[in-house]
XYZ file of C-alpha atoms in Angstrom:
786
model
C -53.389 -38.884 -77.132
C -53.514 -38.321 -80.938
C -52.773 -41.321 -83.140
C -49.479 -39.530 -84.569
C -48.265 -39.080 -81.126
C -48.761 -42.544 -80.038
C -46.902 -43.395 -83.320
C -44.098 -41.279 -82.412
C -43.792 -43.128 -79.148
C -43.589 -46.306 -80.774
C -40.710 -45.134 -83.075
C -38.699 -44.200 -79.735
C -36.169 -46.848 -78.546
C -36.180 -48.485 -75.221
C -34.286 -46.034 -72.766
C -32.214 -48.695 -71.041
C -28.849 -48.948 -72.596
C -28.644 -52.673 -71.587
C -31.678 -53.426 -74.101
C -30.265 -51.813 -77.022
C -27.585 -51.675 -79.515
C -26.722 -48.426 -81.440
C -24.405 -47.572 -84.291
C -23.761 -44.054 -85.721
C -22.940 -42.729 -89.098
C -21.990 -44.784 -91.949
C -18.776 -46.981 -92.286
C -18.410 -49.154 -95.500
C -15.949 -51.294 -94.244
C -18.023 -52.537 -91.332
C -21.560 -51.987 -92.919
C -22.110 -55.712 -93.751
C -21.382 -56.753 -90.263
C -23.520 -54.249 -88.899
C -26.246 -55.476 -91.054
C -25.819 -58.979 -89.632
C -25.762 -57.917 -86.092
C -28.809 -55.624 -86.608
C -30.932 -58.048 -88.214
C -34.601 -59.092 -87.125
C -36.095 -62.349 -87.331
C -38.918 -64.353 -85.886
C -37.687 -67.852 -87.030
C -39.825 -67.742 -90.278
C -38.696 -64.379 -91.696
C -35.333 -62.892 -91.382
C -34.084 -59.242 -92.450
C -30.829 -57.894 -92.408
C -30.147 -54.599 -90.891
C -29.302 -52.649 -94.182
C -30.792 -49.312 -94.771
C -34.045 -48.992 -96.533
C -34.275 -44.972 -97.165
C -30.826 -43.715 -96.582
C -28.841 -46.106 -98.492
C -28.936 -44.070 -101.602
C -29.278 -44.934 -105.292
C -26.872 -47.480 -105.768
C -24.194 -47.215 -102.880
C -25.397 -50.022 -100.402
C -27.064 -53.216 -100.860
C -30.908 -53.539 -100.091
C -31.808 -55.486 -96.954
C -32.042 -59.161 -97.610
C -35.182 -60.846 -96.681
C -34.780 -64.606 -95.756
C -37.709 -67.083 -95.530
C -37.009 -70.194 -93.682
C -37.139 -73.382 -95.392
C -37.011 -71.414 -99.155
C -34.033 -73.499 -100.494
C -33.607 -74.249 -104.227
C -30.437 -75.360 -106.406
C -28.672 -73.746 -109.111
C -29.584 -76.403 -111.531
C -31.590 -79.583 -111.659
C -28.273 -81.435 -111.469
C -26.878 -79.573 -108.483
C -26.829 -81.271 -105.127
C -26.163 -78.308 -103.037
C -29.360 -76.374 -102.083
C -29.238 -72.663 -101.188
C -31.404 -70.591 -98.919
C -32.842 -68.189 -101.611
C -33.452 -64.455 -100.621
C -36.598 -63.024 -101.347
C -37.481 -59.447 -102.542
C -36.783 -56.681 -100.673
C -40.218 -55.164 -99.598
C -38.714 -52.085 -97.648
C -37.405 -50.060 -100.769
C -38.493 -46.461 -100.257
C -37.497 -43.480 -102.162
C -38.363 -39.748 -101.388
C -37.663 -37.491 -104.306
C -37.312 -33.859 -104.219
C -37.352 -31.378 -107.288
C -33.374 -31.657 -107.091
C -33.411 -35.408 -107.145
C -33.294 -38.178 -104.532
C -33.451 -37.023 -100.853
C -30.550 -39.108 -100.114
C -27.885 -39.815 -102.855
C -25.361 -41.408 -100.531
C -25.755 -43.273 -97.382
C -23.186 -40.828 -95.652
C -25.094 -37.682 -96.902
C -27.297 -37.580 -93.805
C -26.784 -35.964 -90.445
C -26.476 -37.761 -87.197
C -27.741 -40.949 -88.385
C -28.371 -43.519 -85.660
C -29.639 -47.046 -86.073
C -30.912 -48.904 -82.794
C -31.454 -52.652 -82.300
C -34.127 -52.600 -79.702
C -33.546 -55.996 -78.307
C -36.217 -55.801 -75.631
C -38.930 -55.186 -78.324
C -37.559 -56.957 -81.220
C -37.311 -53.997 -83.714
C -35.030 -52.136 -85.702
C -35.277 -48.309 -85.502
C -33.380 -45.435 -86.950
C -33.355 -41.795 -86.638
C -31.473 -39.152 -88.834
C -31.814 -35.560 -90.118
C -31.622 -34.429 -93.618
C -30.131 -30.739 -93.653
C -31.132 -28.124 -96.343
C -28.646 -28.089 -99.242
C -26.311 -25.193 -99.184
C -27.769 -22.451 -101.482
C -31.087 -23.785 -101.839
C -33.044 -22.190 -99.290
C -35.968 -21.665 -101.562
C -36.298 -25.006 -103.162
C -35.362 -27.341 -100.301
C -36.403 -28.541 -97.019
C -34.902 -30.094 -93.842
C -36.372 -33.355 -92.348
C -36.336 -35.234 -89.139
C -36.891 -38.900 -89.913
C -37.664 -41.885 -87.739
C -38.073 -45.409 -88.854
C -38.886 -48.730 -87.481
C -39.195 -52.285 -88.717
C -40.208 -55.632 -87.486
C -41.392 -59.137 -88.133
C -44.072 -60.199 -85.806
C -43.491 -62.756 -83.326
C -46.955 -63.111 -82.805
C -47.993 -63.758 -86.316
C -44.875 -64.844 -88.293
C -46.033 -64.120 -91.409
C -46.212 -60.520 -91.078
C -43.768 -57.892 -91.400
C -44.286 -54.122 -90.763
C -42.291 -50.932 -91.880
C -43.072 -47.556 -90.383
C -41.374 -44.312 -91.197
C -42.478 -40.688 -89.493
C -40.782 -37.537 -90.901
C -41.240 -34.048 -89.882
C -40.521 -30.960 -91.971
C -38.312 -28.743 -89.994
C -37.723 -26.011 -92.412
C -38.882 -25.223 -96.008
C -41.205 -26.538 -98.422
C -41.341 -27.942 -101.921
C -43.224 -30.755 -104.111
C -42.357 -34.069 -102.730
C -42.642 -37.547 -104.082
C -42.637 -40.918 -102.191
C -42.316 -44.123 -103.903
C -42.695 -47.274 -102.090
C -41.848 -50.498 -103.942
C -40.201 -53.866 -103.914
C -36.621 -54.402 -105.240
C -34.933 -57.485 -106.635
C -38.323 -59.038 -107.566
C -36.362 -61.494 -109.937
C -33.334 -62.310 -107.716
C -33.233 -65.978 -107.406
C -36.757 -66.745 -107.935
C -38.867 -67.174 -110.921
C -41.716 -64.464 -111.198
C -45.135 -65.922 -111.517
C -47.350 -63.019 -111.071
C -46.991 -59.304 -109.926
C -49.793 -57.213 -109.053
C -50.373 -54.059 -107.224
C -50.615 -55.758 -103.637
C -49.434 -59.358 -104.344
C -46.486 -61.217 -105.732
C -46.052 -64.857 -106.636
C -42.880 -66.578 -107.205
C -41.684 -70.229 -107.660
C -38.087 -71.710 -107.229
C -36.345 -72.842 -110.328
C -35.774 -76.484 -109.133
C -37.064 -77.363 -105.487
C -40.786 -77.079 -106.237
C -41.411 -74.402 -103.618
C -43.621 -71.308 -104.208
C -43.592 -67.909 -102.369
C -46.383 -65.376 -101.970
C -46.032 -61.891 -100.509
C -49.025 -59.662 -100.074
C -48.641 -56.055 -99.340
C -50.587 -52.888 -98.314
C -49.088 -49.524 -97.776
C -50.539 -45.968 -96.791
C -49.411 -42.443 -96.296
C -50.796 -39.983 -93.789
C -49.981 -36.331 -94.071
C -50.869 -34.386 -90.769
C -53.150 -37.546 -89.892
C -54.941 -37.458 -93.230
C -54.660 -40.297 -95.527
C -53.206 -39.442 -99.129
C -54.437 -41.252 -102.080
C -51.570 -42.398 -104.339
C -51.258 -40.822 -107.744
C -49.905 -44.015 -109.394
C -50.204 -47.547 -108.784
C -48.020 -50.427 -110.366
C -46.545 -53.902 -109.643
C -45.874 -53.837 -105.937
C -45.294 -50.162 -106.208
C -47.500 -47.010 -104.842
C -46.378 -43.460 -105.512
C -47.724 -40.259 -103.840
C -47.106 -36.581 -104.418
C -47.778 -33.588 -102.019
C -46.494 -29.978 -101.257
C -44.653 -30.377 -98.001
C -44.248 -27.332 -95.730
C -42.498 -26.596 -92.468
C -44.240 -28.251 -89.306
C -45.814 -30.886 -91.506
C -45.778 -34.376 -90.047
C -45.862 -37.469 -92.515
C -46.365 -41.156 -91.562
C -45.638 -44.124 -93.942
C -46.962 -47.675 -93.109
C -46.121 -50.782 -94.911
C -47.389 -54.300 -94.276
C -46.411 -57.557 -95.685
C -47.571 -61.196 -95.375
C -45.475 -64.024 -96.467
C -46.228 -67.444 -97.142
C -44.033 -70.193 -98.226
C -45.620 -73.335 -100.049
C -43.463 -76.460 -100.074
C -45.286 -77.817 -103.408
C -46.224 -76.160 -106.500
C -49.948 -77.041 -106.167
C -52.517 -74.861 -104.082
C -52.445 -71.068 -103.988
C -50.064 -69.391 -101.423
C -51.344 -66.028 -102.649
C -54.773 -66.679 -101.154
C -53.491 -67.510 -97.740
C -51.148 -64.252 -97.840
C -53.948 -62.189 -98.980
C -55.998 -63.369 -95.854
C -53.103 -62.995 -93.462
C -52.733 -59.627 -94.764
C -56.316 -58.653 -94.101
C -56.067 -59.832 -90.666
C -53.107 -57.553 -90.121
C -54.949 -54.667 -91.671
C -57.918 -54.979 -89.266
C -55.583 -55.024 -86.385
C -53.662 -51.932 -87.587
C -50.073 -51.029 -87.186
C -50.212 -50.048 -83.449
C -52.088 -53.113 -82.609
C -49.675 -55.490 -84.426
C -46.963 -53.495 -82.527
C -48.411 -54.331 -79.268
C -48.912 -57.967 -79.916
C -45.360 -58.236 -81.237
C -44.217 -56.588 -78.030
C -46.359 -58.696 -75.953
C -44.906 -61.776 -77.478
C -41.282 -60.667 -77.073
C -42.251 -59.685 -73.315
C -43.144 -63.319 -72.740
C -39.888 -64.792 -74.233
C -38.002 -62.368 -72.143
C -39.829 -63.604 -69.103
C -38.881 -66.842 -69.743
C -35.279 -66.709 -71.019
C -33.662 -63.593 -69.704
C -30.225 -63.620 -68.065
C -29.451 -60.755 -65.477
C -25.830 -59.768 -64.554
C -25.003 -57.261 -62.071
C -21.529 -55.602 -62.088
C -20.565 -56.532 -65.593
C -22.460 -54.155 -68.098
C -20.373 -55.634 -71.000
C -21.444 -59.272 -70.028
C -24.916 -58.169 -69.743
C -25.186 -56.639 -73.054
C -23.494 -59.648 -74.661
C -26.016 -61.902 -73.001
C -28.819 -59.887 -73.920
C -27.694 -59.874 -77.646
C -27.130 -63.414 -77.699
C -30.629 -64.148 -76.269
C -32.158 -61.636 -78.600
C -30.806 -63.801 -81.691
C -31.562 -66.935 -79.912
C -35.216 -66.179 -79.501
C -35.241 -64.630 -83.015
C -34.024 -67.894 -84.728
C -36.576 -70.386 -83.692
C -40.176 -71.172 -84.904
C -42.064 -73.644 -83.068
C -44.806 -73.724 -85.446
C -42.612 -75.106 -88.577
C -41.433 -78.618 -88.103
C -40.017 -78.746 -91.551
C -37.101 -76.430 -90.945
C -34.131 -76.165 -88.535
C -31.726 -73.405 -87.577
C -28.657 -72.849 -89.982
C -25.285 -71.822 -88.809
C -26.081 -68.140 -89.470
C -29.945 -68.351 -88.656
C -31.697 -65.887 -90.875
C -29.372 -63.131 -90.762
C -26.943 -63.844 -93.681
C -26.195 -66.253 -96.472
C -22.908 -67.949 -95.393
C -23.075 -71.752 -95.310
C -25.970 -71.545 -97.551
C -28.677 -71.654 -94.702
C -27.593 -75.183 -93.797
C -28.017 -76.675 -90.407
C -25.045 -78.489 -88.766
C -24.422 -80.254 -85.522
C -24.389 -76.741 -84.060
C -28.020 -76.884 -83.569
C -28.202 -79.989 -81.638
C -25.109 -79.201 -79.326
C -24.880 -75.478 -79.017
C -28.774 -74.406 -79.643
C -30.753 -77.209 -77.956
C -29.717 -76.757 -74.512
C -31.000 -73.283 -74.520
C -34.447 -74.163 -76.190
C -34.927 -77.263 -74.137
C -34.400 -75.282 -70.593
C -36.241 -72.134 -71.790
C -38.266 -72.746 -74.725
C -39.300 -76.480 -75.047
C -41.732 -76.082 -77.858
C -39.055 -74.777 -80.010
C -36.669 -77.715 -79.000
C -39.304 -80.311 -79.822
C -39.988 -78.746 -83.219
C -36.356 -78.759 -84.073
C -36.075 -82.381 -83.014
C -39.230 -83.492 -85.044
C -37.310 -81.883 -88.066
C -34.757 -84.366 -87.512
C -37.444 -87.132 -87.120
C -39.056 -85.911 -90.427
C -35.682 -86.316 -92.015
C -34.790 -89.681 -90.343
C -35.442 -91.489 -93.835
C -32.868 -89.206 -95.238
C -30.491 -90.467 -92.632
C -31.222 -94.050 -93.196
C -30.807 -93.636 -96.977
C -27.403 -92.007 -96.327
C -26.153 -94.732 -94.185
C -27.398 -97.409 -96.700
C -25.561 -95.707 -99.638
C -22.500 -95.886 -97.626
C -22.744 -99.551 -96.717
C -24.039 -99.255 -93.151
C -27.485 -99.805 -91.341
C -29.467 -97.415 -89.259
C -29.251 -93.596 -89.590
C -26.315 -91.523 -90.557
C -27.647 -87.844 -90.544
C -26.625 -85.375 -93.064
C -23.458 -83.272 -91.737
C -25.176 -80.197 -93.744
C -28.898 -80.329 -94.012
C -31.425 -78.172 -95.607
C -35.003 -78.880 -95.962
C -35.067 -82.436 -96.837
C -32.431 -83.987 -94.707
C -30.491 -85.148 -97.597
C -26.653 -84.577 -97.538
C -26.094 -81.259 -98.786
C -22.284 -80.703 -98.265
C -20.485 -79.483 -101.183
C -17.507 -82.044 -102.280
C -15.183 -79.045 -102.789
C -14.150 -75.693 -101.627
C -11.812 -72.867 -102.496
C -9.190 -72.732 -99.744
C -7.622 -69.615 -98.102
C -4.793 -69.981 -100.504
C -6.987 -70.150 -103.647
C -6.447 -73.790 -104.036
C -9.415 -76.222 -104.590
C -9.639 -78.706 -101.646
C -11.687 -81.552 -101.024
C -14.420 -81.389 -98.496
C -14.640 -84.741 -96.461
C -17.063 -83.688 -93.711
C -20.104 -85.014 -95.663
C -18.771 -88.420 -95.580
C -16.503 -88.767 -92.487
C -18.099 -86.349 -89.729
C -20.316 -88.972 -88.631
C -20.549 -87.876 -84.835
C -23.483 -86.014 -86.097
C -25.761 -88.990 -85.482
C -24.669 -89.059 -81.842
C -25.038 -85.336 -81.728
C -28.707 -85.548 -82.567
C -29.245 -88.532 -80.253
C -27.710 -86.498 -77.504
C -30.089 -83.753 -78.078
C -32.992 -86.001 -77.972
C -31.966 -87.463 -74.750
C -31.349 -84.035 -73.227
C -34.651 -82.454 -74.385
C -36.648 -85.618 -72.817
C -34.675 -85.434 -69.603
C -35.525 -81.761 -69.340
C -39.181 -81.689 -70.604
C -40.477 -85.227 -69.606
C -42.321 -85.250 -72.843
C -43.170 -88.769 -73.163
C -45.248 -88.097 -76.096
C -42.157 -87.125 -78.120
C -40.427 -89.924 -76.940
C -42.973 -92.634 -78.142
C -43.661 -90.551 -81.298
C -40.140 -89.723 -82.445
C -37.358 -89.663 -79.872
C -37.048 -93.675 -79.328
C -36.982 -94.051 -83.118
C -34.249 -91.707 -83.476
C -32.226 -93.403 -80.682
C -32.634 -96.827 -82.011
C -31.643 -96.005 -85.579
C -28.617 -94.195 -84.623
C -27.436 -96.934 -82.092
C -28.055 -99.297 -85.119
C -25.865 -97.222 -87.104
C -22.948 -97.327 -84.639
C -23.391 -100.889 -84.426
C -22.926 -101.325 -87.918
C -19.931 -98.667 -88.129
C -17.924 -100.297 -85.141
C -15.897 -103.187 -85.956
C -14.853 -105.657 -83.597
C -11.061 -106.401 -84.175
C -8.568 -108.898 -82.856
C -7.573 -106.754 -79.836
C -10.957 -107.407 -78.614
C -12.114 -103.717 -79.035
C -14.752 -102.149 -81.359
C -13.002 -99.596 -83.427
C -14.616 -96.856 -85.552
C -12.231 -95.928 -88.335
C -11.860 -93.221 -91.141
C -13.850 -90.454 -89.530
C -13.335 -86.781 -88.696
C -13.994 -85.406 -85.159
C -14.849 -81.966 -84.318
C -11.392 -81.020 -84.876
C -11.534 -81.038 -88.640
C -7.765 -80.169 -89.160
C -7.174 -83.886 -88.726
C -9.208 -86.294 -91.420
C -9.610 -89.912 -91.993
C -8.434 -90.800 -88.475
C -9.245 -93.721 -86.380
C -10.979 -93.901 -82.971
C -11.772 -90.370 -82.532
C -12.687 -90.120 -78.783
C -15.500 -87.543 -79.209
C -17.023 -89.860 -81.710
C -16.319 -93.293 -80.093
C -17.473 -92.152 -76.731
C -20.620 -90.590 -77.857
C -21.305 -93.501 -79.856
C -21.198 -95.704 -76.927
C -23.300 -93.339 -74.838
C -25.791 -93.336 -77.734
C -25.783 -97.165 -77.827
C -26.652 -97.149 -74.009
C -29.387 -94.680 -74.097
C -31.083 -96.585 -76.616
C -30.835 -99.673 -74.504
C -32.080 -97.585 -71.814
C -35.093 -96.542 -73.844
C -35.711 -99.967 -75.239
C -36.036 -101.355 -71.396
C -38.204 -98.496 -70.446
C -40.813 -98.868 -73.564
C -40.931 -102.658 -72.736
C -41.614 -102.067 -69.107
C -44.083 -99.028 -69.452
C -45.552 -98.821 -72.936
C -45.164 -102.488 -74.074
C -47.947 -101.957 -76.930
C -45.645 -99.236 -78.279
C -42.445 -101.380 -77.925
C -44.231 -104.177 -79.797
C -45.150 -102.144 -82.750
C -41.923 -99.942 -82.906
C -39.593 -103.032 -82.728
C -41.777 -104.857 -85.268
C -41.385 -102.001 -87.659
C -37.657 -101.537 -87.024
C -37.182 -105.387 -87.035
C -35.412 -104.945 -83.676
C -35.061 -107.994 -81.468
C -33.236 -109.389 -78.516
C -30.115 -110.468 -80.536
C -29.704 -107.190 -81.936
C -29.963 -105.550 -78.559
C -27.347 -107.937 -77.102
C -25.112 -106.786 -79.865
C -25.538 -103.135 -78.982
C -24.205 -104.107 -75.401
C -21.500 -105.794 -76.647
C -20.433 -102.899 -78.907
C -20.992 -100.543 -76.091
C -18.892 -102.754 -73.593
C -15.936 -103.126 -76.107
C -15.979 -99.537 -77.823
C -12.310 -98.376 -78.076
C -12.130 -94.857 -76.298
C -8.450 -93.851 -76.084
C -8.544 -93.283 -72.348
C -5.268 -94.111 -70.711
C -5.720 -94.911 -66.854
C -2.272 -94.314 -66.068
C -2.299 -90.535 -67.214
C -6.150 -89.933 -66.962
C -5.956 -88.640 -70.615
C -8.006 -89.370 -73.730
C -5.997 -89.664 -76.643
C -7.948 -87.435 -79.072
C -7.598 -90.075 -81.939
C -5.268 -93.067 -82.533
C -1.847 -91.813 -83.134
C -2.296 -88.227 -82.037
C 0.202 -88.176 -79.336
C 2.984 -89.235 -81.993
C 2.200 -85.976 -83.810
C 4.487 -83.095 -83.926
C 3.931 -80.702 -80.892
C 3.751 -77.027 -81.947
C 3.711 -74.207 -79.079
C 0.619 -71.937 -80.189
C 1.852 -69.300 -77.853
C 4.779 -68.485 -80.374
C 1.907 -67.530 -82.816
C -0.012 -65.231 -80.505
C -1.334 -62.210 -82.303
C -1.894 -63.907 -85.841
C -4.932 -63.086 -87.631
C -5.327 -65.960 -89.885
C -6.068 -69.645 -88.879
C -3.207 -71.927 -87.938
C -3.802 -74.081 -91.023
C -3.097 -71.064 -93.186
C 0.046 -70.249 -91.096
C 1.631 -73.618 -91.114
C -0.176 -75.033 -94.437
C -2.791 -77.766 -94.537
C -0.116 -80.740 -94.642
C 1.920 -79.677 -91.640
C -1.160 -78.667 -89.603
C -2.566 -82.361 -90.069
C 0.663 -83.814 -89.168
C 0.750 -81.697 -85.746
C -1.128 -81.681 -82.593
C -2.752 -78.299 -83.373
C -6.583 -78.618 -82.898
C -9.063 -76.488 -84.825
C -11.684 -76.513 -82.131
C -12.847 -78.195 -78.907
C -12.862 -82.046 -79.492
C -11.801 -83.866 -76.190
C -12.859 -80.747 -74.192
C -16.210 -80.626 -76.243
C -16.726 -84.371 -74.883
C -15.933 -83.301 -71.469
C -18.615 -80.663 -71.827
C -21.197 -82.954 -73.053
C -20.425 -86.176 -70.948
C -18.335 -85.034 -67.898
C -19.480 -88.390 -66.116
C -16.863 -90.008 -68.658
C -14.104 -88.087 -66.842
C -13.781 -89.927 -63.481
C -12.041 -88.082 -60.667
C -9.999 -85.158 -61.636
C -9.305 -86.356 -65.011
C -11.719 -83.651 -66.425
C -9.188 -80.944 -65.154
C -6.268 -83.076 -66.526
C -7.708 -83.356 -70.109
C -8.783 -79.629 -70.235
C -5.411 -78.413 -69.051
C -3.785 -80.943 -71.768
C -5.749 -80.063 -74.663
C -6.764 -76.316 -73.880
C -3.174 -74.833 -74.828
C -3.110 -77.167 -78.131
C -6.426 -75.563 -79.720
C -5.949 -72.814 -81.993
C -9.900 -71.972 -82.211
C -10.150 -72.066 -85.818
C -13.978 -72.258 -85.371
C -16.260 -69.749 -83.926
C -17.759 -72.751 -81.745
C -14.395 -73.353 -79.984
C -14.094 -70.605 -77.536
C -17.603 -70.959 -76.229
C -17.176 -74.606 -75.503
C -13.876 -73.678 -73.795
C -15.522 -71.117 -71.666
C -18.315 -73.394 -70.724
C -16.200 -76.358 -69.695
C -13.717 -73.971 -67.839
C -16.628 -72.339 -65.864
C -17.758 -75.826 -64.828
C -14.206 -76.678 -63.746
C -14.110 -73.633 -61.561
C -11.534 -71.616 -63.630
C -13.702 -68.704 -63.651
C -11.008 -66.194 -64.974
C -10.307 -68.150 -67.860
C -13.832 -69.098 -68.598
C -14.698 -65.218 -68.621
C -11.849 -64.527 -70.971
C -13.594 -67.229 -73.510
C -17.035 -65.595 -72.729
C -15.911 -62.184 -73.884
C -13.743 -63.506 -76.820
C -16.875 -65.422 -78.140
C -18.944 -62.473 -77.552
C -16.692 -60.179 -79.558
C -16.914 -62.441 -82.745
C -20.238 -60.577 -83.431
C -20.029 -57.596 -81.267
C -16.351 -56.548 -81.625
C -15.750 -53.378 -83.365
C -12.512 -54.690 -84.934
C -14.123 -57.938 -86.053
C -15.825 -58.128 -89.620
C -16.302 -62.044 -89.116
C -20.132 -61.496 -89.084
C -20.328 -60.301 -92.706
C -22.179 -63.447 -93.566
C -24.578 -63.396 -90.574
C -24.326 -63.926 -86.821
C -22.706 -66.924 -85.476
C -25.663 -68.312 -83.702
C -24.048 -71.457 -82.052
C -21.336 -69.142 -80.358
C -24.203 -67.027 -79.151
C -25.599 -70.395 -77.703
C -22.457 -71.158 -76.215
C -22.491 -67.820 -74.504
C -25.602 -68.654 -72.731
C -24.372 -72.212 -71.769
C -21.348 -70.297 -70.261
C -23.340 -68.196 -68.092
C -26.152 -70.602 -66.924
C -24.596 -74.093 -67.464
C -21.121 -73.083 -66.543
C -21.085 -70.044 -64.004
C -24.451 -70.971 -62.570
C -23.837 -74.591 -62.774
C -27.173 -75.739 -63.914
C -27.217 -79.252 -64.759
C -29.800 -82.168 -65.079
C -28.746 -84.788 -62.653
C -30.247 -88.155 -61.667
C -31.629 -86.332 -58.676
C -33.332 -83.477 -60.782
C -32.137 -80.040 -61.607
C -29.018 -78.978 -59.844
C -27.084 -75.850 -59.350
C -23.356 -75.696 -58.437
C -22.523 -71.925 -58.898
C -19.017 -70.367 -59.372
C -19.597 -66.537 -60.573
C -16.730 -64.869 -62.360
C -14.799 -61.952 -60.914
C -16.895 -58.954 -61.006
C -20.372 -60.217 -61.315
C -22.012 -59.577 -58.223
C -25.272 -61.446 -59.068
C -26.385 -63.782 -61.808
C -30.240 -64.240 -62.399
C -32.032 -66.401 -64.916
C -34.915 -68.542 -65.692
C -35.556 -71.977 -66.953
C -38.077 -74.530 -67.602
C -38.262 -78.236 -66.129
C -40.972 -80.789 -66.890
C -43.775 -78.424 -67.024
C -42.501 -75.794 -64.405
C -40.791 -72.524 -64.517
C -38.266 -71.497 -62.213
C -36.443 -68.311 -61.478
C -32.783 -68.197 -59.969
C -30.769 -65.556 -58.531
C -27.290 -66.328 -57.300
C -25.580 -63.466 -54.909
C -22.005 -63.489 -54.876
C -21.664 -61.303 -51.781
C -24.185 -62.875 -49.742
C -23.119 -66.434 -51.011
C -26.858 -67.149 -51.288
C -29.171 -68.443 -53.889
C -32.826 -67.148 -54.357
C -34.865 -69.958 -55.824
C -38.422 -69.436 -56.866
C -40.920 -71.938 -58.496
C -43.233 -69.543 -60.497
C -45.411 -72.136 -61.931
C -45.904 -75.940 -61.719
C -45.963 -78.808 -59.315
C -43.754 -78.922 -56.132
C -40.230 -80.121 -56.862
C -36.814 -80.715 -55.509
C -33.712 -78.488 -56.665
C -30.389 -79.904 -56.002
C -27.696 -77.202 -54.711
C -24.200 -78.506 -54.222
C -25.621 -81.932 -54.002
C -28.162 -81.267 -51.338
C -31.927 -81.194 -51.890
C -34.288 -78.418 -51.337
C -37.919 -78.276 -51.889
C -39.596 -75.685 -54.017
C -43.395 -74.936 -53.912
C -45.345 -72.423 -56.495
C -45.400 -68.778 -55.161
C -42.554 -69.220 -52.636
C -38.992 -68.095 -52.694
C -36.521 -70.304 -50.995
C -33.108 -68.700 -49.794
C -30.377 -71.320 -49.965
C -26.829 -70.686 -48.811
C -24.060 -71.585 -51.096
C -21.668 -74.375 -50.035
C -19.701 -77.015 -51.575
C -20.368 -80.326 -50.212
C -20.620 -83.411 -52.173
C -21.071 -82.773 -55.743
C -24.442 -83.461 -57.518
C -24.703 -86.596 -59.576
C -24.820 -85.917 -63.043
C -25.857 -89.472 -64.332
C -28.953 -90.404 -66.384
C -32.435 -90.969 -65.174
C -34.407 -93.367 -67.626
C -37.577 -92.338 -65.775
C -37.904 -88.716 -66.007
C -40.866 -88.749 -63.329
C -38.523 -90.381 -60.728
C -36.073 -87.539 -60.530
C -36.669 -83.809 -58.726
C -40.283 -84.772 -58.195
C -42.132 -84.269 -54.824
């Protein structure tokens, strides 16, 4: 097969519609949301799905390129760093005698853009027809394009464009250049194949090395001109002619102003050129195939749910980079600029479950980021008069608090932002993710290197934060829970119960280190000044923590005084298109029981054992109708919890609503990037909810309750060095469990143990005897092992 024929095959999307998203034509109202939805990323580089050739001269924005960790501040005095976009390296213009081939993005015929989720690539196909009355001085073209950022070598980006002249001929010019070279960064040096930039104030540098070539009918054409990051070709096109343009870039971020990132970028580019475009595509696709093998979720009977899950998994797998422990995943990943690229609690609560169970290397890297920023958390706690570690509510690359002090409200008023001071549950959220990762992975090295210290320092914070008062209870006052409609509240149930859990797990780990790793305990406790007296204080604080739980009703009061607030029937506001705090006003909302997002319900999702008997269902039924879902996170958490409670119809409704945030045709909420935490919540609803996967004290367990219409659900997960594949059949009421790699183990199904051995599939009937215990196991090797 000729090389150009092979290239043509590369430019054809995957045929199976379950693996692709397509959009046709040009709709300026929805274009920015399309750009987010169709973004490509590898956890280091992210490129929005804007057009590169057919956007016209000035009608559409260029495709923004984001580099993880490339933060800067507007001035030396500014305290709020922002993820800075790099130059657009995809700019390409084709010039005909009458001017640009495309004047306006709508002036092309049958334009189709395809996100090939299976291959991790963005492709497009379109036709350019002859202009009326210009038969002798015009030509018709059939164009195909492809772009990717390599999952095999994350520094590398590739652009491919193939065009065929269908009719006519003329002198044609092709210009390949960079756009926005001075957008947000200071240019240090621009050469033909290398650009060097630095940030204004954060002390970072960026290098992009590039190489491009144009082949006409398989013969490489020499440029007629070369400039700074620019090449120009000119030739006479004719009917039947096939051209192929290839462009490579290698991107390197340096976190100091010393050294030469340009040298590293040039070396990486040289390696990519030796491999060639087709070789790069093959390695990239192999890396994606590996990720899909370990993380894919297969649904039969519900094509819309299958597409929603594939979309979620595509972006989740795109967002992480296990090789870089200095960055986390922002609220919009690398798909847009909303929230300035900052990381929130979203990462630990909504993303880490997916990574811990399908990509432990990525989970570990994200948690090492939290370990690297532990000093910043200590400093924040100290500034506020407490001990231990209080993590930043919004975090960039250093771990310093980056939450802005003020924002413009929906009514145009300047409002204070208190989350950076009062939304302190973030420290317990980080501790929760540390514990869950260790339970899933059995990574004792991580626990000894980083995890134990995080648990100890966050527990120490809660000890200093909770005050033992005259009623014999330890109270945490002046906080914000996940429900941000209510500020400066006392004894938020989510915060207090998770803080108590944080302290108890720290005590477990202290006992474990003393028993199994006494030398490490001696060194770490000495470094932290942690002695028996303080451990006793931890135990006292956990025992006396005010939780708001009423044993008579079985309900947690969301915070002290919540039950006395105004009740508002949210059903009366069905169909509204703006958040409830806009409908009611901030003052009335804060004086009401209207909840912004899952709060007690989120606690039920994280710590189901804190809800004895049927109190989990009681709390869900009480708080669910009071939640206005003013956050993109809320419906996903409600769906997950509803699925665990067996409310499958309601859970499926929340699943679909969460998917519609980024996929719905009537939504433009994704303008600033996809909602990566909601996408993590979609996976949680399917795998942890409908399949009932949980890490119990007896090992991993399943308690499946598939929703209507799902005839089967298949997924993979990893547990302590093992890879498993599960298929749940609705009709047969049977589970197929396969241990694909790793030592023998025990899988709990409905509370009953089943032994698994590598290479064998076990068929397990679904029943519902005694529920699996969802407690904690301070010794990972003691649970689920054979």
